[in-house]
């Protein structure tokens, strides 16, 4: 009897495990003179069915990866180091989403996601001085905010830096699909831009209210996207991304010092509001979505002209990503390409809010992927 038994093996249908199927020798057909002759006629049909079953079985779904780059002013240099390490490790985005300074860095990466592209970005950042972007005027200091004009500074310096960093004219021409978020001053909503003139869209996403002038696109008056969605993981999830790398410019949990001046109080309130949405969205991740957060270290600074720490920030960003990825290298939670298996649906449960991220060293300890995730449906 053992010669007439076949083990069909384990079949995976869309990633879900099905018990092994082991057919037993069928009973002789009434009137049959030979059991073995009946089985010899039936067996080829079962073999064909088994082959079709294995051939049609769908492999486990692959992750669709997004890079989400947040705003953070001069601390945006830390994202350059983060991107450099991710590129070096072979981790590549399928979609890129950026807000404010994250829109600038994201555009450069999406246009040229190579080590050479990252080095070009780093070279530009290292050469930037505060006065290149925020030139001082005769009415510097608090008086500058009382002028009868749309902003304290023009965006000519920022425009020059963006033009030096990208080599494509329209957003739809990037190597990796890229979108920037802006805030509409017409209706207060977030407006996403994925097509059209790249420099204008990036300038709009980076137009810090009162610091830079609004940008008018298609008749809409647009300012910094960070006002409404500084860390747009919701956009990445809506695009069907199931593994999201978040590149922040400051700590995941914001603990601002007590303000001493009215201007500091206004700036602190802005940063608190910016962080609130991201923390709320992290606590409500749907099943199947994995978020890995690189925090970027220190607190935002009220000195928006200060670019003196650029070189150190680039190295800090690289070191942080390396530390997080090395923590899981060679384990079942490895994030390195070709060694990451997509989770089997139904095996991962949504974690407790606040434990579903892998933040950078110096903030929260990064939990292992698979525990730091709330796995969930794609598009």
PDB file of C-alpha atoms in Angstrom, residues 75 82 250-252 292-298 316-328 358-367:
ATOM      1  CA  UNK A  75      18.130  69.471  10.476  1.00  0.00           C
ATOM      2  CA  UNK A  82      19.895  58.133   6.279  1.00  0.00           C
ATOM      3  CA  UNK A 250      13.968  65.113  15.179  1.00  0.00           C
ATOM      4  CA  UNK A 251      12.748  62.778  17.928  1.00  0.00           C
ATOM      5  CA  UNK A 252       9.603  60.723  17.555  1.00  0.00           C
ATOM      6  CA  UNK A 292      10.299  51.730  10.581  1.00  0.00           C
ATOM      7  CA  UNK A 293      11.109  55.126  12.061  1.00  0.00           C
ATOM      8  CA  UNK A 294      14.517  56.807  12.011  1.00  0.00           C
ATOM      9  CA  UNK A 295      14.219  59.745  14.374  1.00  0.00           C
ATOM     10  CA  UNK A 296      17.099  62.007  13.455  1.00  0.00           C
ATOM     11  CA  UNK A 297      18.223  62.674  16.996  1.00  0.00           C
ATOM     12  CA  UNK A 298      18.058  66.170  18.493  1.00  0.00           C
ATOM     13  CA  UNK A 316      24.466  60.891  12.579  1.00  0.00           C
ATOM     14  CA  UNK A 317      21.777  59.918  10.087  1.00  0.00           C
ATOM     15  CA  UNK A 318      23.983  57.292   8.488  1.00  0.00           C
ATOM     16  CA  UNK A 319      25.015  55.850  11.846  1.00  0.00           C
ATOM     17  CA  UNK A 320      21.451  55.644  13.097  1.00  0.00           C
ATOM     18  CA  UNK A 321      20.211  53.691  10.090  1.00  0.00           C
ATOM     19  CA  UNK A 322      23.232  51.369  10.245  1.00  0.00           C
ATOM     20  CA  UNK A 323      22.621  50.643  13.919  1.00  0.00           C
ATOM     21  CA  UNK A 324      18.943  49.829  13.412  1.00  0.00           C
ATOM     22  CA  UNK A 325      19.546  47.600  10.377  1.00  0.00           C
ATOM     23  CA  UNK A 326      22.519  45.824  11.975  1.00  0.00           C
ATOM     24  CA  UNK A 327      20.399  45.022  15.002  1.00  0.00           C
ATOM     25  CA  UNK A 328      18.304  42.659  12.908  1.00  0.00           C
ATOM     26  CA  UNK A 358      11.532  51.087  15.222  1.00  0.00           C
ATOM     27  CA  UNK A 359      12.780  54.517  16.285  1.00  0.00           C
ATOM     28  CA  UNK A 360      16.338  55.598  16.248  1.00  0.00           C
ATOM     29  CA  UNK A 361      18.893  55.123  18.991  1.00  0.00           C
ATOM     30  CA  UNK A 362      18.572  57.821  21.592  1.00  0.00           C
ATOM     31  CA  UNK A 363      14.774  57.796  21.559  1.00  0.00           C
ATOM     32  CA  UNK A 364      12.859  54.551  21.943  1.00  0.00           C
ATOM     33  CA  UNK A 365      14.538  51.192  21.565  1.00  0.00           C
ATOM     34  CA  UNK A 366      13.683  49.857  18.138  1.00  0.00           C
ATOM     35  CA  UNK A 367      11.615  46.706  18.439  1.00  0.00           C
TER      36      UNK A 367
END
